[in-house]
Amino acid sequence: MQSVIIRAERVEKYYAQPSENRIQVIAPTDLSIAAGEIVAVLGPSGSGKSTLLRMLTGLSQPSAGEVYWHEKPIATADVNVSIVFQSFALFPWLTVLENVEAPLKARGMEAAERRRRSLKILDAVGLDGFQAAYPKELSGGMRQRVGFARALVVEPEVLFMDEPFSALDVLTAENLRSELLELWQKKTIPTQAIFIVTHNIEEAVLLADRIIVLGRNPGRVRTDFKVTIPHPRDKKTAAFTQLVDYIYKVLTQPDTQPPALPEARTGKPGGAPKQHYQMLPHARPGGIAGLLELLLDHNGKDDIYRLADDLAFEIDDLLPIVDAAQLLGFLTVTEGDAAITPTGTEYANSEILRQKELFRSAAVENVLLLRQIIRAIEAKSDRSVPEEFFHDMLDEQFSEDETLRQLETAINWGRYAELFDFDASRRRFIQPEKLTAENDNQATEEIDA
Ligand code: ADP
Ligand code: MG
């Protein structure tokens, strides 16, 4: 067990209101940060991530409870932390070097020593040669590098970051993230622990040894687990994508208890290789509806062979439809009998719009590939993703023919459920027309918050 550096005990935050009521921002929470770990905190905006970070650093006082720094109340302890914010407020009238020296100067460090330390850290974060530049001459990515240098130059025992990469473009963020990870892993910096707030699931899975997911109203820890995938982490491995998918599910189902973690999260060898993607049965939504209606006529349950007979179907043609209906939770199969479920019954009895709705939630709930496509579209500013991207992931598991069939079925299901559209001429998954305006608003809110 690594030693605990910061420990929050039953910390709470609430804001007084003119009325009797108070706004509870953080419910009583226990949390500790130990030496050797990178902790990532995820949660919807307004769930209190920044508030929690400020309390853990000693920047803000909890309304109740206590934060301890090496087991001493934080208010009286000799705290050594730095914080990197989304936009780092650099002094525009100071050069890069002077900006980095500023916190050391504030600590009363002698000139030669603070210059030596500042130059060393500027070198480590790739700012060699930019010492004399002024912030306004730098790109956003370079400015954030200065932010990192200024945070790291004091050699903080714990480095806190609040969405440090979210104002940067994707490539710059990726670059800076891996450089930070390298400094940490090679122990170029003496920092003992890192606490990062983010709203980027992949970022959390790339960096963290431990991930905490907060829920809101009031802010509280919904789940807190270790990530044991070895570094360097590859976004394309099953362990990685399964964990991203798991967290996505937790975040999009704020009212349910988080399910058990996927087994493959360790990414350790041993045991049977897990199939990452389920094989989508090649069935059309219309066929599924037809089968369910027929089952209803048969009192909701019948032998699969007899159903095939009734439909004048070959069993091989019927099975994918049965499999698809089963995958979607519309029917169950035991000993050759197909039995319709309550959702299946509702589906068979509904009008087309309600059918689409039921199909949509069943598909999102049960089909990993569809969830990944939706998420990828949401993550892109132009709301479009090339088919090739998913082709490359699928063909690690399926033959070329099967990969194409999987994509065809996913496109079919996604279009029917209005989850996404597919632009066949550009071979890109795109957001369905009429949802665009609504989703754009959501995206803006998220960024504003
Ligand atoms: P996050 O960083 O997860 O987006 P914050 O920690 O910034 O969330 O805020 C959590 C909640 O606390 C928000 O709902 C916000 O409106 C509320 N809040 C923050 N500061 C105050 C304040 N001074 N008075 C009242 N409510 C506040
Ligand atoms: Mg915040």
PDB file of N, CA and C in Angstrom, residues 68-108:
ATOM      1  N   TYR A  68      -6.898  16.369   4.989  1.00  0.00           N
ATOM      2  CA  TYR A  68      -5.605  16.209   5.663  1.00  0.00           C
ATOM      3  C   TYR A  68      -4.482  16.108   4.636  1.00  0.00           C
ATOM      4  N   TRP A  69      -3.379  16.785   4.942  1.00  0.00           N
ATOM      5  CA  TRP A  69      -2.153  16.702   4.132  1.00  0.00           C
ATOM      6  C   TRP A  69      -1.148  15.941   4.985  1.00  0.00           C
ATOM      7  N   HIS A  70      -0.760  14.773   4.563  1.00  0.00           N
ATOM      8  CA  HIS A  70       0.081  13.897   5.381  1.00  0.00           C
ATOM      9  C   HIS A  70      -0.457  13.819   6.817  1.00  0.00           C
ATOM     10  N   GLU A  71      -1.735  13.621   6.903  1.00  0.00           N
ATOM     11  CA  GLU A  71      -2.457  13.431   8.164  1.00  0.00           C
ATOM     12  C   GLU A  71      -2.508  14.661   9.069  1.00  0.00           C
ATOM     13  N   LYS A  72      -2.116  15.813   8.540  1.00  0.00           N
ATOM     14  CA  LYS A  72      -2.276  17.064   9.296  1.00  0.00           C
ATOM     15  C   LYS A  72      -3.392  17.868   8.637  1.00  0.00           C
ATOM     16  N   PRO A  73      -4.257  18.536   9.407  1.00  0.00           N
ATOM     17  CA  PRO A  73      -5.284  19.362   8.766  1.00  0.00           C
ATOM     18  C   PRO A  73      -4.628  20.318   7.758  1.00  0.00           C
ATOM     19  N   ILE A  74      -5.200  20.383   6.573  1.00  0.00           N
ATOM     20  CA  ILE A  74      -4.520  21.059   5.460  1.00  0.00           C
ATOM     21  C   ILE A  74      -4.262  22.546   5.736  1.00  0.00           C
ATOM     22  N   ALA A  75      -5.126  23.161   6.527  1.00  0.00           N
ATOM     23  CA  ALA A  75      -4.969  24.591   6.810  1.00  0.00           C
ATOM     24  C   ALA A  75      -3.676  24.887   7.567  1.00  0.00           C
ATOM     25  N   THR A  76      -3.195  23.913   8.334  1.00  0.00           N
ATOM     26  CA  THR A  76      -2.007  24.156   9.149  1.00  0.00           C
ATOM     27  C   THR A  76      -0.770  23.449   8.595  1.00  0.00           C
ATOM     28  N   ALA A  77      -0.952  22.701   7.497  1.00  0.00           N
ATOM     29  CA  ALA A  77       0.165  21.897   6.984  1.00  0.00           C
ATOM     30  C   ALA A  77       0.994  22.685   5.982  1.00  0.00           C
ATOM     31  N   ASP A  78       2.172  22.177   5.717  1.00  0.00           N
ATOM     32  CA  ASP A  78       3.076  22.778   4.752  1.00  0.00           C
ATOM     33  C   ASP A  78       2.793  22.120   3.394  1.00  0.00           C
ATOM     34  N   VAL A  79       1.804  22.670   2.710  1.00  0.00           N
ATOM     35  CA  VAL A  79       1.284  22.024   1.511  1.00  0.00           C
ATOM     36  C   VAL A  79       2.138  22.344   0.285  1.00  0.00           C
ATOM     37  N   ASN A  80       2.464  21.336  -0.483  1.00  0.00           N
ATOM     38  CA  ASN A  80       3.247  21.555  -1.697  1.00  0.00           C
ATOM     39  C   ASN A  80       2.519  21.006  -2.924  1.00  0.00           C
ATOM     40  N   VAL A  81       1.612  21.833  -3.461  1.00  0.00           N
ATOM     41  CA  VAL A  81       0.876  21.432  -4.661  1.00  0.00           C
ATOM     42  C   VAL A  81       0.949  22.540  -5.714  1.00  0.00           C
ATOM     43  N   SER A  82       0.714  22.161  -6.966  1.00  0.00           N
ATOM     44  CA  SER A  82       0.542  23.137  -8.037  1.00  0.00           C
ATOM     45  C   SER A  82      -0.741  22.801  -8.757  1.00  0.00           C
ATOM     46  N   ILE A  83      -1.331  23.814  -9.363  1.00  0.00           N
ATOM     47  CA  ILE A  83      -2.550  23.574 -10.134  1.00  0.00           C
ATOM     48  C   ILE A  83      -2.374  24.114 -11.554  1.00  0.00           C
ATOM     49  N   VAL A  84      -2.735  23.295 -12.530  1.00  0.00           N
ATOM     50  CA  VAL A  84      -2.770  23.746 -13.923  1.00  0.00           C
ATOM     51  C   VAL A  84      -4.236  23.873 -14.313  1.00  0.00           C
ATOM     52  N   PHE A  85      -4.631  25.045 -14.781  1.00  0.00           N
ATOM     53  CA  PHE A  85      -6.009  25.250 -15.210  1.00  0.00           C
ATOM     54  C   PHE A  85      -6.114  25.164 -16.725  1.00  0.00           C
ATOM     55  N   GLN A  86      -7.351  25.158 -17.186  1.00  0.00           N
ATOM     56  CA  GLN A  86      -7.611  25.061 -18.622  1.00  0.00           C
ATOM     57  C   GLN A  86      -6.885  26.161 -19.389  1.00  0.00           C
ATOM     58  N   SER A  87      -7.055  27.390 -18.950  1.00  0.00           N
ATOM     59  CA  SER A  87      -6.287  28.460 -19.568  1.00  0.00           C
ATOM     60  C   SER A  87      -5.394  29.024 -18.479  1.00  0.00           C
ATOM     61  N   PHE A  88      -4.119  28.911 -18.728  1.00  0.00           N
ATOM     62  CA  PHE A  88      -3.187  29.297 -17.691  1.00  0.00           C
ATOM     63  C   PHE A  88      -2.936  30.788 -17.765  1.00  0.00           C
ATOM     64  N   ALA A  89      -3.250  31.480 -16.684  1.00  0.00           N
ATOM     65  CA  ALA A  89      -3.086  32.932 -16.687  1.00  0.00           C
ATOM     66  C   ALA A  89      -1.608  33.284 -16.561  1.00  0.00           C
ATOM     67  N   LEU A  90      -0.976  33.491 -17.706  1.00  0.00           N
ATOM     68  CA  LEU A  90       0.432  33.899 -17.680  1.00  0.00           C
ATOM     69  C   LEU A  90       0.498  35.409 -17.549  1.00  0.00           C
ATOM     70  N   PHE A  91       1.602  35.909 -17.012  1.00  0.00           N
ATOM     71  CA  PHE A  91       1.787  37.359 -16.954  1.00  0.00           C
ATOM     72  C   PHE A  91       2.240  37.822 -18.332  1.00  0.00           C
ATOM     73  N   PRO A  92       1.389  38.633 -19.021  1.00  0.00           N
ATOM     74  CA  PRO A  92       1.721  38.994 -20.404  1.00  0.00           C
ATOM     75  C   PRO A  92       2.963  39.871 -20.508  1.00  0.00           C
ATOM     76  N   TRP A  93       3.290  40.581 -19.421  1.00  0.00           N
ATOM     77  CA  TRP A  93       4.435  41.509 -19.487  1.00  0.00           C
ATOM     78  C   TRP A  93       5.750  40.828 -19.124  1.00  0.00           C
ATOM     79  N   LEU A  94       5.687  39.541 -18.760  1.00  0.00           N
ATOM     80  CA  LEU A  94       6.909  38.801 -18.438  1.00  0.00           C
ATOM     81  C   LEU A  94       7.241  37.819 -19.551  1.00  0.00           C
ATOM     82  N   THR A  95       8.530  37.573 -19.744  1.00  0.00           N
ATOM     83  CA  THR A  95       8.947  36.572 -20.733  1.00  0.00           C
ATOM     84  C   THR A  95       8.595  35.190 -20.206  1.00  0.00           C
ATOM     85  N   VAL A  96       8.752  34.201 -21.080  1.00  0.00           N
ATOM     86  CA  VAL A  96       8.508  32.813 -20.707  1.00  0.00           C
ATOM     87  C   VAL A  96       9.339  32.451 -19.465  1.00  0.00           C
ATOM     88  N   LEU A  97      10.638  32.773 -19.526  1.00  0.00           N
ATOM     89  CA  LEU A  97      11.517  32.433 -18.406  1.00  0.00           C
ATOM     90  C   LEU A  97      11.073  33.137 -17.120  1.00  0.00           C
ATOM     91  N   GLU A  98      10.741  34.426 -17.247  1.00  0.00           N
ATOM     92  CA  GLU A  98      10.313  35.169 -16.053  1.00  0.00           C
ATOM     93  C   GLU A  98       8.999  34.643 -15.485  1.00  0.00           C
ATOM     94  N   ASN A  99       8.110  34.217 -16.392  1.00  0.00           N
ATOM     95  CA  ASN A  99       6.854  33.619 -15.940  1.00  0.00           C
ATOM     96  C   ASN A  99       7.114  32.366 -15.112  1.00  0.00           C
ATOM     97  N   VAL A 100       8.055  31.548 -15.585  1.00  0.00           N
ATOM     98  CA  VAL A 100       8.340  30.293 -14.898  1.00  0.00           C
ATOM     99  C   VAL A 100       9.078  30.553 -13.578  1.00  0.00           C
ATOM    100  N   GLU A 101       9.894  31.600 -13.577  1.00  0.00           N
ATOM    101  CA  GLU A 101      10.630  31.928 -12.353  1.00  0.00           C
ATOM    102  C   GLU A 101       9.738  32.532 -11.270  1.00  0.00           C
ATOM    103  N   ALA A 102       8.613  33.130 -11.716  1.00  0.00           N
ATOM    104  CA  ALA A 102       7.783  33.902 -10.781  1.00  0.00           C
ATOM    105  C   ALA A 102       7.422  33.163  -9.482  1.00  0.00           C
ATOM    106  N   PRO A 103       6.942  31.923  -9.550  1.00  0.00           N
ATOM    107  CA  PRO A 103       6.584  31.265  -8.288  1.00  0.00           C
ATOM    108  C   PRO A 103       7.792  31.002  -7.378  1.00  0.00           C
ATOM    109  N   LEU A 104       8.958  30.827  -7.979  1.00  0.00           N
ATOM    110  CA  LEU A 104      10.161  30.593  -7.161  1.00  0.00           C
ATOM    111  C   LEU A 104      10.587  31.890  -6.475  1.00  0.00           C
ATOM    112  N   LYS A 105      10.414  32.989  -7.232  1.00  0.00           N
ATOM    113  CA  LYS A 105      10.728  34.313  -6.699  1.00  0.00           C
ATOM    114  C   LYS A 105       9.811  34.580  -5.501  1.00  0.00           C
ATOM    115  N   ALA A 106       8.534  34.221  -5.700  1.00  0.00           N
ATOM    116  CA  ALA A 106       7.557  34.420  -4.623  1.00  0.00           C
ATOM    117  C   ALA A 106       7.932  33.614  -3.384  1.00  0.00           C
ATOM    118  N   ARG A 107       8.602  32.499  -3.593  1.00  0.00           N
ATOM    119  CA  ARG A 107       9.024  31.679  -2.453  1.00  0.00           C
ATOM    120  C   ARG A 107      10.368  32.157  -1.890  1.00  0.00           C
ATOM    121  N   GLY A 108      10.910  33.203  -2.482  1.00  0.00           N
ATOM    122  CA  GLY A 108      12.137  33.781  -1.953  1.00  0.00           C
ATOM    123  C   GLY A 108      13.403  33.044  -2.356  1.00  0.00           C
TER     124      GLY A 108
END
